[in-house]
């Protein structure tokens, strides 16, 4: 490296560029190791977005291989004393059966067996488990046209005919649940202070601002439920818990109290990255629609009926979606909601891949794409476990779902 500093600086720069592209810019576009599995061909044939990702991965891999070969070649040039010596010994091969002659003698039988094997494989390979329910359109933190987690954002998502508005909740100093994503208010209000350090009165004197300069107050969960309940298009709420350590019990209890006060359980979903909160919620209200919000790769999904918490759905970041996860979720009758997606073509492709809910900043684009997909998608028991309105309800033995309310 001392003798060729310019070359090595270029190579290091290329490596850093590759890292930035792969990690930050193209993280949703490139395939991951989990995408290369038994189901790869199925998704390659069914999803145009997956095909684009595949070709992008191949092109990126070829480019990186060329860079690696060039790197190795330059490294070898600095070693003038390399003299590799290879020696080979002949290996006596065992006598093998001439399969060609065997097949020729019994070609009809083998042709029939081969054709039947191909037919069975195709039927098995392309026969997927049905998805649990029709897809949901969900506005991320309300809608991007308004300040996030505001009443105005919930109403904007309702106007855009989204099925749900996703909101984040946490406790104030005086134990009131308010809507806010960050624990600190500097990004949203310019004031460097934590929500847990302020009372409700102090918080509601502040205004949150979006990129367009629109302002809104920080509402309470109760105000959000009232707003959604009275919204013209009857939008639901996907409520994400963001409790600090030790706040789980208060957050869960107060949420249950408010949901039941306004009889809103049939239009509310609940999720959190805090598994303790969701376990607590599911134990207190097992019939409510309660899921797990995951950040990063989940690995393999294997749900057992004796697990302490069986989520009704999982919400996962777009960059963590892969074919293995989607197949595992299908086989466990587990809906997958992906965030944050706004591109209409990507929404359609994710729905074709088996995603059951799209969470996006632009609720109008998400709702439009989901509605367009539903008008053309088949609505039968072969494609969906249930097409009934409302959240699917487990049967008493927890092995099946009630098809429609009785």
Short mmCIF file of N, CA and C in Angstrom, two decimals, residues 196-369:
data_model
loop_
_atom_site.label_atom_id
_atom_site.label_comp_id
_atom_site.label_asym_id
_atom_site.label_seq_id
_atom_site.Cartn_x
_atom_site.Cartn_y
_atom_site.Cartn_z
N UNK A 196 -41.88 12.83 28.71
CA UNK A 196 -42.05 12.35 30.09
C UNK A 196 -41.75 13.43 31.13
N UNK A 197 -41.16 14.55 30.69
CA UNK A 197 -40.82 15.64 31.62
C UNK A 197 -41.88 16.73 31.64
N UNK A 198 -42.90 16.61 30.78
CA UNK A 198 -43.91 17.65 30.65
C UNK A 198 -45.30 17.13 31.01
N UNK A 199 -46.10 17.99 31.57
CA UNK A 199 -47.50 17.66 31.81
C UNK A 199 -48.29 17.86 30.52
N UNK A 200 -49.54 17.38 30.51
CA UNK A 200 -50.37 17.53 29.32
C UNK A 200 -50.57 19.00 28.98
N UNK A 201 -50.84 19.85 29.99
CA UNK A 201 -51.04 21.28 29.74
C UNK A 201 -49.81 21.90 29.10
N UNK A 202 -48.63 21.52 29.57
CA UNK A 202 -47.39 22.07 29.01
C UNK A 202 -47.17 21.59 27.58
N UNK A 203 -47.51 20.34 27.31
CA UNK A 203 -47.32 19.79 25.96
C UNK A 203 -48.27 20.44 24.96
N UNK A 204 -49.50 20.68 25.39
CA UNK A 204 -50.47 21.21 24.44
C UNK A 204 -50.31 22.71 24.19
N UNK A 205 -49.36 23.32 24.84
CA UNK A 205 -48.99 24.69 24.51
C UNK A 205 -48.01 24.73 23.34
N UNK A 206 -47.44 23.56 22.99
CA UNK A 206 -46.49 23.47 21.90
C UNK A 206 -47.20 23.11 20.59
N UNK A 207 -46.54 23.39 19.49
CA UNK A 207 -47.08 23.07 18.17
C UNK A 207 -46.07 22.22 17.39
N UNK A 208 -46.55 21.16 16.76
CA UNK A 208 -45.69 20.38 15.86
C UNK A 208 -45.82 20.95 14.45
N UNK A 209 -44.77 20.78 13.66
CA UNK A 209 -44.72 21.36 12.32
C UNK A 209 -44.27 20.31 11.31
N UNK A 210 -44.88 20.32 10.12
CA UNK A 210 -44.41 19.41 9.08
C UNK A 210 -43.53 20.18 8.09
N UNK A 211 -43.08 19.52 7.03
CA UNK A 211 -42.15 20.12 6.08
C UNK A 211 -42.76 21.28 5.31
N UNK A 212 -44.08 21.29 5.20
CA UNK A 212 -44.75 22.37 4.48
C UNK A 212 -45.06 23.56 5.37
N UNK A 213 -44.70 23.47 6.64
CA UNK A 213 -44.93 24.57 7.57
C UNK A 213 -46.28 24.55 8.26
N UNK A 214 -47.07 23.50 8.04
CA UNK A 214 -48.36 23.39 8.73
C UNK A 214 -48.12 23.01 10.19
N UNK A 215 -48.94 23.54 11.06
CA UNK A 215 -48.77 23.29 12.49
C UNK A 215 -50.00 22.60 13.07
N UNK A 216 -49.79 21.94 14.20
CA UNK A 216 -50.89 21.27 14.90
C UNK A 216 -50.49 21.04 16.34
N UNK A 217 -51.46 20.88 17.20
CA UNK A 217 -51.16 20.58 18.60
C UNK A 217 -50.93 19.08 18.75
N UNK A 218 -50.33 18.69 19.86
CA UNK A 218 -50.14 17.28 20.17
C UNK A 218 -51.39 16.78 20.88
N UNK A 219 -52.16 15.90 20.24
CA UNK A 219 -53.45 15.49 20.84
C UNK A 219 -53.29 14.33 21.82
N UNK A 220 -54.31 14.10 22.59
CA UNK A 220 -54.36 12.94 23.47
C UNK A 220 -54.91 11.75 22.69
N UNK A 221 -54.71 10.56 23.22
CA UNK A 221 -55.29 9.37 22.60
C UNK A 221 -56.80 9.46 22.60
N UNK A 222 -57.37 9.99 23.66
CA UNK A 222 -58.82 10.12 23.73
C UNK A 222 -59.34 11.00 22.60
N UNK A 223 -58.66 12.11 22.33
CA UNK A 223 -59.08 12.99 21.24
C UNK A 223 -58.95 12.28 19.89
N UNK A 224 -57.91 11.47 19.74
CA UNK A 224 -57.72 10.74 18.49
C UNK A 224 -58.84 9.72 18.27
N UNK A 225 -59.22 9.01 19.32
CA UNK A 225 -60.31 8.03 19.21
C UNK A 225 -61.62 8.74 18.87
N UNK A 226 -61.90 9.87 19.53
CA UNK A 226 -63.12 10.63 19.24
C UNK A 226 -63.13 11.10 17.79
N UNK A 227 -61.97 11.57 17.31
CA UNK A 227 -61.87 12.07 15.93
C UNK A 227 -62.13 10.96 14.93
N UNK A 228 -61.51 9.79 15.15
CA UNK A 228 -61.70 8.67 14.23
C UNK A 228 -63.13 8.15 14.28
N UNK A 229 -63.68 8.09 15.47
CA UNK A 229 -65.04 7.56 15.63
C UNK A 229 -66.07 8.42 14.90
N UNK A 230 -65.83 9.73 14.88
CA UNK A 230 -66.78 10.65 14.23
C UNK A 230 -66.38 11.02 12.80
N UNK A 231 -65.31 10.41 12.28
CA UNK A 231 -64.84 10.74 10.93
C UNK A 231 -65.87 10.28 9.90
N UNK A 232 -66.04 11.03 8.82
CA UNK A 232 -67.07 10.70 7.83
C UNK A 232 -66.97 9.30 7.25
N UNK A 233 -65.72 8.82 7.01
CA UNK A 233 -65.54 7.51 6.38
C UNK A 233 -65.20 6.40 7.37
N UNK A 234 -65.36 6.72 8.67
CA UNK A 234 -65.22 5.71 9.72
C UNK A 234 -63.84 5.04 9.72
N UNK A 235 -62.78 5.82 9.66
CA UNK A 235 -61.42 5.29 9.65
C UNK A 235 -61.11 4.61 10.99
N UNK A 236 -60.28 3.57 10.93
CA UNK A 236 -59.82 2.91 12.14
C UNK A 236 -58.46 3.44 12.57
N UNK A 237 -57.97 2.97 13.70
CA UNK A 237 -56.66 3.40 14.23
C UNK A 237 -55.77 2.19 14.46
N UNK A 238 -54.54 2.27 13.96
CA UNK A 238 -53.49 1.31 14.30
C UNK A 238 -52.62 1.99 15.35
N UNK A 239 -52.76 1.57 16.60
CA UNK A 239 -52.14 2.26 17.73
C UNK A 239 -50.84 1.56 18.11
N UNK A 240 -49.73 2.27 17.97
CA UNK A 240 -48.42 1.71 18.33
C UNK A 240 -48.00 2.23 19.70
N UNK A 241 -47.73 1.31 20.62
CA UNK A 241 -47.29 1.67 21.96
C UNK A 241 -45.79 1.95 21.94
N UNK A 242 -45.39 3.07 22.54
CA UNK A 242 -43.97 3.41 22.69
C UNK A 242 -43.68 3.73 24.17
N UNK A 243 -43.85 2.75 25.04
CA UNK A 243 -43.69 3.03 26.46
C UNK A 243 -42.23 3.09 26.89
N UNK A 244 -41.94 3.93 27.87
CA UNK A 244 -40.65 3.87 28.53
C UNK A 244 -40.67 2.70 29.51
N UNK A 245 -39.48 2.28 29.95
CA UNK A 245 -39.42 1.17 30.89
C UNK A 245 -40.22 1.48 32.15
N UNK A 246 -41.12 0.59 32.48
CA UNK A 246 -41.97 0.78 33.65
C UNK A 246 -43.33 1.39 33.35
N UNK A 247 -43.52 1.85 32.09
CA UNK A 247 -44.80 2.49 31.72
C UNK A 247 -45.79 1.51 31.08
N UNK A 248 -45.40 0.26 30.92
CA UNK A 248 -46.23 -0.68 30.16
C UNK A 248 -47.62 -0.85 30.77
N UNK A 249 -47.70 -1.08 32.07
CA UNK A 249 -48.98 -1.34 32.72
C UNK A 249 -49.92 -0.15 32.59
N UNK A 250 -49.41 1.06 32.82
CA UNK A 250 -50.24 2.26 32.71
C UNK A 250 -50.70 2.48 31.27
N UNK A 251 -49.79 2.26 30.32
CA UNK A 251 -50.14 2.46 28.91
C UNK A 251 -51.23 1.49 28.48
N UNK A 252 -51.08 0.22 28.82
CA UNK A 252 -52.05 -0.79 28.43
C UNK A 252 -53.41 -0.54 29.09
N UNK A 253 -53.40 -0.30 30.40
CA UNK A 253 -54.66 -0.11 31.13
C UNK A 253 -55.43 1.11 30.65
N UNK A 254 -54.72 2.20 30.43
CA UNK A 254 -55.40 3.43 29.99
C UNK A 254 -55.94 3.27 28.57
N UNK A 255 -55.18 2.58 27.71
CA UNK A 255 -55.66 2.35 26.34
C UNK A 255 -56.94 1.52 26.34
N UNK A 256 -56.94 0.45 27.10
CA UNK A 256 -58.14 -0.40 27.20
C UNK A 256 -59.33 0.40 27.70
N UNK A 257 -59.10 1.21 28.71
CA UNK A 257 -60.18 2.03 29.28
C UNK A 257 -60.78 2.96 28.23
N UNK A 258 -59.92 3.61 27.43
CA UNK A 258 -60.42 4.55 26.43
C UNK A 258 -61.12 3.84 25.27
N UNK A 259 -60.55 2.73 24.83
CA UNK A 259 -61.15 1.98 23.73
C UNK A 259 -62.54 1.49 24.11
N UNK A 260 -62.68 0.99 25.32
CA UNK A 260 -63.98 0.49 25.76
C UNK A 260 -64.95 1.63 26.07
N UNK A 261 -64.45 2.75 26.53
CA UNK A 261 -65.31 3.90 26.80
C UNK A 261 -66.04 4.35 25.54
N UNK A 262 -65.31 4.33 24.41
CA UNK A 262 -65.90 4.80 23.14
C UNK A 262 -66.32 3.64 22.23
N UNK A 263 -66.29 2.39 22.76
CA UNK A 263 -66.71 1.22 22.00
C UNK A 263 -66.03 1.19 20.63
N UNK A 264 -64.71 1.21 20.66
CA UNK A 264 -63.92 1.37 19.44
C UNK A 264 -63.08 0.13 19.10
N UNK A 265 -63.28 -0.97 19.82
CA UNK A 265 -62.41 -2.14 19.63
C UNK A 265 -62.53 -2.76 18.24
N UNK A 266 -63.69 -2.60 17.59
CA UNK A 266 -63.87 -3.19 16.26
C UNK A 266 -63.19 -2.37 15.18
N UNK A 267 -62.61 -1.21 15.55
CA UNK A 267 -61.92 -0.38 14.55
C UNK A 267 -60.51 -0.01 15.01
N UNK A 268 -59.97 -0.78 15.95
CA UNK A 268 -58.64 -0.47 16.48
C UNK A 268 -57.73 -1.69 16.40
N UNK A 269 -56.49 -1.47 15.97
CA UNK A 269 -55.43 -2.48 16.02
C UNK A 269 -54.34 -1.95 16.95
N UNK A 270 -53.57 -2.86 17.49
CA UNK A 270 -52.54 -2.48 18.47
C UNK A 270 -51.25 -3.21 18.15
N UNK A 271 -50.11 -2.47 18.25
CA UNK A 271 -48.82 -3.10 18.01
C UNK A 271 -47.74 -2.35 18.78
N UNK A 272 -46.59 -2.99 18.92
CA UNK A 272 -45.46 -2.35 19.58
C UNK A 272 -44.21 -3.17 19.34
N UNK A 273 -43.05 -2.50 19.40
CA UNK A 273 -41.77 -3.21 19.42
C UNK A 273 -41.49 -3.75 20.83
N UNK A 274 -42.25 -3.24 21.81
CA UNK A 274 -42.11 -3.68 23.18
C UNK A 274 -42.99 -4.91 23.39
N UNK A 275 -42.39 -6.09 23.36
CA UNK A 275 -43.17 -7.32 23.41
C UNK A 275 -43.91 -7.48 24.74
N UNK A 276 -43.35 -6.95 25.81
CA UNK A 276 -44.02 -7.05 27.11
C UNK A 276 -45.38 -6.37 27.09
N UNK A 277 -45.45 -5.21 26.41
CA UNK A 277 -46.72 -4.49 26.32
C UNK A 277 -47.77 -5.31 25.58
N UNK A 278 -47.34 -5.93 24.47
CA UNK A 278 -48.29 -6.70 23.67
C UNK A 278 -48.74 -7.98 24.38
N UNK A 279 -47.83 -8.61 25.11
CA UNK A 279 -48.22 -9.78 25.89
C UNK A 279 -49.26 -9.40 26.95
N UNK A 280 -49.02 -8.26 27.59
CA UNK A 280 -49.94 -7.77 28.61
C UNK A 280 -51.30 -7.45 27.99
N UNK A 281 -51.27 -6.81 26.83
CA UNK A 281 -52.51 -6.43 26.14
C UNK A 281 -53.29 -7.68 25.71
N UNK A 282 -52.58 -8.65 25.16
CA UNK A 282 -53.23 -9.87 24.68
C UNK A 282 -53.81 -10.68 25.83
N UNK A 283 -53.16 -10.64 26.97
CA UNK A 283 -53.66 -11.37 28.13
C UNK A 283 -54.95 -10.75 28.66
N UNK A 284 -55.01 -9.41 28.63
CA UNK A 284 -56.19 -8.71 29.15
C UNK A 284 -57.35 -8.71 28.15
N UNK A 285 -57.03 -8.60 26.86
CA UNK A 285 -58.07 -8.56 25.83
C UNK A 285 -57.68 -9.48 24.67
N UNK A 286 -57.83 -10.79 24.85
CA UNK A 286 -57.37 -11.75 23.84
C UNK A 286 -58.12 -11.67 22.51
N UNK A 287 -59.31 -11.08 22.49
CA UNK A 287 -60.09 -11.01 21.25
C UNK A 287 -59.75 -9.80 20.39
N UNK A 288 -58.93 -8.89 20.90
CA UNK A 288 -58.59 -7.71 20.12
C UNK A 288 -57.47 -8.04 19.13
N UNK A 289 -57.34 -7.19 18.11
CA UNK A 289 -56.38 -7.43 17.02
C UNK A 289 -55.02 -6.82 17.43
N UNK A 290 -54.13 -7.68 17.89
CA UNK A 290 -52.87 -7.24 18.53
C UNK A 290 -51.69 -7.87 17.81
N UNK A 291 -50.72 -7.03 17.40
CA UNK A 291 -49.59 -7.53 16.63
C UNK A 291 -48.26 -7.11 17.19
N UNK A 292 -47.23 -7.48 16.46
CA UNK A 292 -45.85 -7.17 16.86
C UNK A 292 -45.20 -6.33 15.77
N UNK A 293 -44.62 -5.21 16.17
CA UNK A 293 -43.92 -4.34 15.22
C UNK A 293 -42.44 -4.68 15.29
N UNK A 294 -41.89 -5.12 14.17
CA UNK A 294 -40.51 -5.60 14.15
C UNK A 294 -39.61 -4.64 13.40
N UNK A 295 -38.41 -4.47 13.91
CA UNK A 295 -37.41 -3.64 13.25
C UNK A 295 -36.23 -4.53 12.91
N UNK A 296 -35.91 -4.66 11.61
CA UNK A 296 -34.82 -5.55 11.22
C UNK A 296 -35.35 -6.93 10.86
N UNK A 297 -34.43 -7.85 10.62
CA UNK A 297 -34.78 -9.18 10.15
C UNK A 297 -35.31 -10.04 11.28
N UNK A 298 -36.48 -10.65 11.07
CA UNK A 298 -37.10 -11.50 12.08
C UNK A 298 -36.53 -12.91 12.12
N UNK A 299 -35.87 -13.33 11.03
CA UNK A 299 -35.45 -14.72 10.95
C UNK A 299 -36.63 -15.60 10.59
N UNK A 300 -36.57 -16.87 10.96
CA UNK A 300 -37.66 -17.80 10.66
C UNK A 300 -38.81 -17.61 11.62
N UNK A 301 -40.04 -17.74 11.12
CA UNK A 301 -41.23 -17.61 11.94
C UNK A 301 -41.79 -19.01 12.21
N UNK A 302 -41.95 -19.34 13.47
CA UNK A 302 -42.52 -20.63 13.83
C UNK A 302 -43.39 -20.44 15.08
N UNK A 303 -44.68 -20.33 14.86
CA UNK A 303 -45.62 -20.03 15.96
C UNK A 303 -46.17 -21.33 16.54
N UNK A 304 -46.14 -21.44 17.85
CA UNK A 304 -46.72 -22.58 18.56
C UNK A 304 -47.87 -22.09 19.44
N UNK A 305 -48.87 -22.94 19.60
CA UNK A 305 -50.05 -22.53 20.35
C UNK A 305 -49.78 -22.33 21.84
N UNK A 306 -48.64 -22.86 22.33
CA UNK A 306 -48.31 -22.66 23.74
C UNK A 306 -47.37 -21.48 23.95
N UNK A 307 -47.12 -20.68 22.88
CA UNK A 307 -46.28 -19.49 23.04
C UNK A 307 -46.98 -18.50 23.97
N UNK A 308 -46.21 -17.74 24.77
CA UNK A 308 -46.84 -16.77 25.68
C UNK A 308 -47.59 -15.66 24.95
N UNK A 309 -47.17 -15.34 23.73
CA UNK A 309 -47.87 -14.31 22.96
C UNK A 309 -47.89 -14.72 21.49
N UNK A 310 -49.08 -14.90 20.96
CA UNK A 310 -49.25 -15.22 19.54
C UNK A 310 -49.80 -13.99 18.85
N UNK A 311 -48.99 -13.28 18.07
CA UNK A 311 -49.46 -12.05 17.42
C UNK A 311 -50.52 -12.35 16.37
N UNK A 312 -51.45 -11.42 16.20
CA UNK A 312 -52.44 -11.53 15.14
C UNK A 312 -51.86 -11.07 13.81
N UNK A 313 -50.79 -10.28 13.85
CA UNK A 313 -50.12 -9.81 12.64
C UNK A 313 -48.72 -9.34 13.02
N UNK A 314 -47.88 -9.12 12.03
CA UNK A 314 -46.59 -8.48 12.24
C UNK A 314 -46.48 -7.30 11.27
N UNK A 315 -45.93 -6.21 11.77
CA UNK A 315 -45.64 -5.04 10.93
C UNK A 315 -44.13 -4.93 10.84
N UNK A 316 -43.61 -4.86 9.63
CA UNK A 316 -42.17 -4.93 9.44
C UNK A 316 -41.71 -3.89 8.42
N UNK A 317 -40.49 -3.41 8.60
CA UNK A 317 -39.91 -2.41 7.71
C UNK A 317 -39.71 -3.00 6.32
N UNK A 318 -39.86 -2.14 5.31
CA UNK A 318 -39.77 -2.59 3.92
C UNK A 318 -38.45 -3.30 3.62
N UNK A 319 -37.34 -2.81 4.16
CA UNK A 319 -36.04 -3.39 3.85
C UNK A 319 -35.88 -4.80 4.41
N UNK A 320 -36.74 -5.22 5.34
CA UNK A 320 -36.62 -6.55 5.95
C UNK A 320 -37.53 -7.58 5.29
N UNK A 321 -38.31 -7.18 4.29
CA UNK A 321 -39.19 -8.12 3.60
C UNK A 321 -38.37 -9.07 2.74
N UNK A 322 -38.61 -10.36 2.86
CA UNK A 322 -37.97 -11.33 1.97
C UNK A 322 -38.93 -12.50 1.76
N UNK A 323 -38.63 -13.33 0.77
CA UNK A 323 -39.55 -14.40 0.39
C UNK A 323 -39.73 -15.43 1.50
N UNK A 324 -38.67 -15.72 2.25
CA UNK A 324 -38.78 -16.71 3.31
C UNK A 324 -39.74 -16.24 4.40
N UNK A 325 -39.63 -14.96 4.77
CA UNK A 325 -40.51 -14.40 5.79
C UNK A 325 -41.97 -14.47 5.34
N UNK A 326 -42.22 -14.11 4.09
CA UNK A 326 -43.59 -14.11 3.58
C UNK A 326 -44.17 -15.53 3.53
N UNK A 327 -43.34 -16.51 3.17
CA UNK A 327 -43.81 -17.90 3.14
C UNK A 327 -44.07 -18.41 4.55
N UNK A 328 -43.15 -18.10 5.48
CA UNK A 328 -43.37 -18.52 6.87
C UNK A 328 -44.65 -17.91 7.43
N UNK A 329 -44.87 -16.63 7.11
CA UNK A 329 -46.07 -15.95 7.60
C UNK A 329 -47.33 -16.59 7.02
N UNK A 330 -47.33 -16.91 5.74
CA UNK A 330 -48.47 -17.58 5.12
C UNK A 330 -48.75 -18.92 5.80
N UNK A 331 -47.69 -19.69 6.02
CA UNK A 331 -47.86 -21.03 6.59
C UNK A 331 -48.34 -20.97 8.04
N UNK A 332 -48.10 -19.84 8.71
CA UNK A 332 -48.57 -19.66 10.09
C UNK A 332 -49.85 -18.83 10.16
N UNK A 333 -50.47 -18.57 8.99
CA UNK A 333 -51.69 -17.75 8.88
C UNK A 333 -51.48 -16.42 9.62
N UNK A 334 -50.38 -15.76 9.30
CA UNK A 334 -50.00 -14.53 9.98
C UNK A 334 -49.91 -13.39 8.96
N UNK A 335 -50.81 -12.40 9.02
CA UNK A 335 -50.74 -11.27 8.09
C UNK A 335 -49.46 -10.44 8.30
N UNK A 336 -48.92 -9.93 7.20
CA UNK A 336 -47.74 -9.08 7.25
C UNK A 336 -48.11 -7.69 6.75
N UNK A 337 -47.85 -6.67 7.57
CA UNK A 337 -48.05 -5.28 7.18
C UNK A 337 -46.67 -4.64 7.01
N UNK A 338 -46.42 -4.00 5.88
CA UNK A 338 -45.09 -3.47 5.60
C UNK A 338 -45.09 -1.95 5.64
N UNK A 339 -44.04 -1.36 6.23
CA UNK A 339 -43.90 0.08 6.30
C UNK A 339 -42.50 0.48 5.87
N UNK A 340 -42.26 1.65 5.31
CA UNK A 340 -43.22 2.63 4.87
C UNK A 340 -43.16 2.67 3.34
N UNK A 341 -44.29 2.42 2.65
CA UNK A 341 -44.32 2.30 1.19
C UNK A 341 -45.31 3.31 0.63
N UNK A 342 -44.87 4.08 -0.37
CA UNK A 342 -45.74 5.08 -0.99
C UNK A 342 -45.87 4.92 -2.50
N UNK A 343 -44.87 4.31 -3.13
CA UNK A 343 -44.89 4.13 -4.57
C UNK A 343 -46.01 3.17 -4.96
N UNK A 344 -46.89 3.59 -5.86
CA UNK A 344 -48.07 2.79 -6.20
C UNK A 344 -47.71 1.44 -6.83
N UNK A 345 -46.67 1.41 -7.65
CA UNK A 345 -46.26 0.15 -8.28
C UNK A 345 -45.72 -0.82 -7.23
N UNK A 346 -44.94 -0.30 -6.28
CA UNK A 346 -44.40 -1.15 -5.22
C UNK A 346 -45.52 -1.67 -4.33
N UNK A 347 -46.53 -0.84 -4.07
CA UNK A 347 -47.67 -1.29 -3.28
C UNK A 347 -48.33 -2.50 -3.95
N UNK A 348 -48.58 -2.38 -5.25
CA UNK A 348 -49.22 -3.47 -5.98
C UNK A 348 -48.38 -4.73 -5.96
N UNK A 349 -47.06 -4.58 -6.14
CA UNK A 349 -46.19 -5.74 -6.16
C UNK A 349 -46.11 -6.41 -4.80
N UNK A 350 -46.09 -5.62 -3.73
CA UNK A 350 -46.09 -6.22 -2.39
C UNK A 350 -47.39 -6.98 -2.14
N UNK A 351 -48.50 -6.44 -2.61
CA UNK A 351 -49.77 -7.13 -2.45
C UNK A 351 -49.78 -8.45 -3.24
N UNK A 352 -49.20 -8.43 -4.43
CA UNK A 352 -49.10 -9.65 -5.23
C UNK A 352 -48.20 -10.68 -4.56
N UNK A 353 -47.22 -10.22 -3.78
CA UNK A 353 -46.32 -11.13 -3.07
C UNK A 353 -46.94 -11.69 -1.80
N UNK A 354 -48.08 -11.16 -1.39
CA UNK A 354 -48.76 -11.72 -0.23
C UNK A 354 -48.79 -10.84 1.00
N UNK A 355 -48.39 -9.58 0.88
CA UNK A 355 -48.46 -8.65 2.01
C UNK A 355 -49.93 -8.29 2.26
N UNK A 356 -50.32 -8.21 3.53
CA UNK A 356 -51.73 -8.00 3.88
C UNK A 356 -52.07 -6.58 4.30
N UNK A 357 -51.07 -5.71 4.41
CA UNK A 357 -51.33 -4.33 4.78
C UNK A 357 -50.18 -3.45 4.36
N UNK A 358 -50.50 -2.28 3.85
CA UNK A 358 -49.49 -1.33 3.40
C UNK A 358 -49.59 -0.07 4.26
N UNK A 359 -48.49 0.28 4.92
CA UNK A 359 -48.41 1.49 5.74
C UNK A 359 -47.56 2.50 4.99
N UNK A 360 -48.16 3.64 4.62
CA UNK A 360 -47.43 4.62 3.83
C UNK A 360 -47.71 6.04 4.29
N UNK A 361 -46.75 6.94 4.04
CA UNK A 361 -46.91 8.34 4.42
C UNK A 361 -48.03 9.00 3.61
N UNK A 362 -48.06 8.72 2.30
CA UNK A 362 -49.08 9.31 1.43
C UNK A 362 -50.29 8.38 1.41
N UNK A 363 -51.21 8.59 2.32
CA UNK A 363 -52.35 7.67 2.46
C UNK A 363 -53.23 7.63 1.22
N UNK A 364 -53.25 8.71 0.44
CA UNK A 364 -54.07 8.71 -0.78
C UNK A 364 -53.53 7.71 -1.80
N UNK A 365 -52.21 7.66 -1.96
CA UNK A 365 -51.61 6.73 -2.91
C UNK A 365 -51.75 5.28 -2.44
N UNK A 366 -51.56 5.08 -1.15
CA UNK A 366 -51.70 3.72 -0.60
C UNK A 366 -53.14 3.23 -0.75
N UNK A 367 -54.11 4.07 -0.35
CA UNK A 367 -55.52 3.67 -0.43
C UNK A 367 -55.94 3.43 -1.88
N UNK A 368 -55.49 4.28 -2.79
CA UNK A 368 -55.82 4.11 -4.20
C UNK A 368 -55.30 2.77 -4.72
N UNK A 369 -54.03 2.45 -4.41
CA UNK A 369 -53.42 1.22 -4.91
C UNK A 369 -54.08 -0.01 -4.31
#
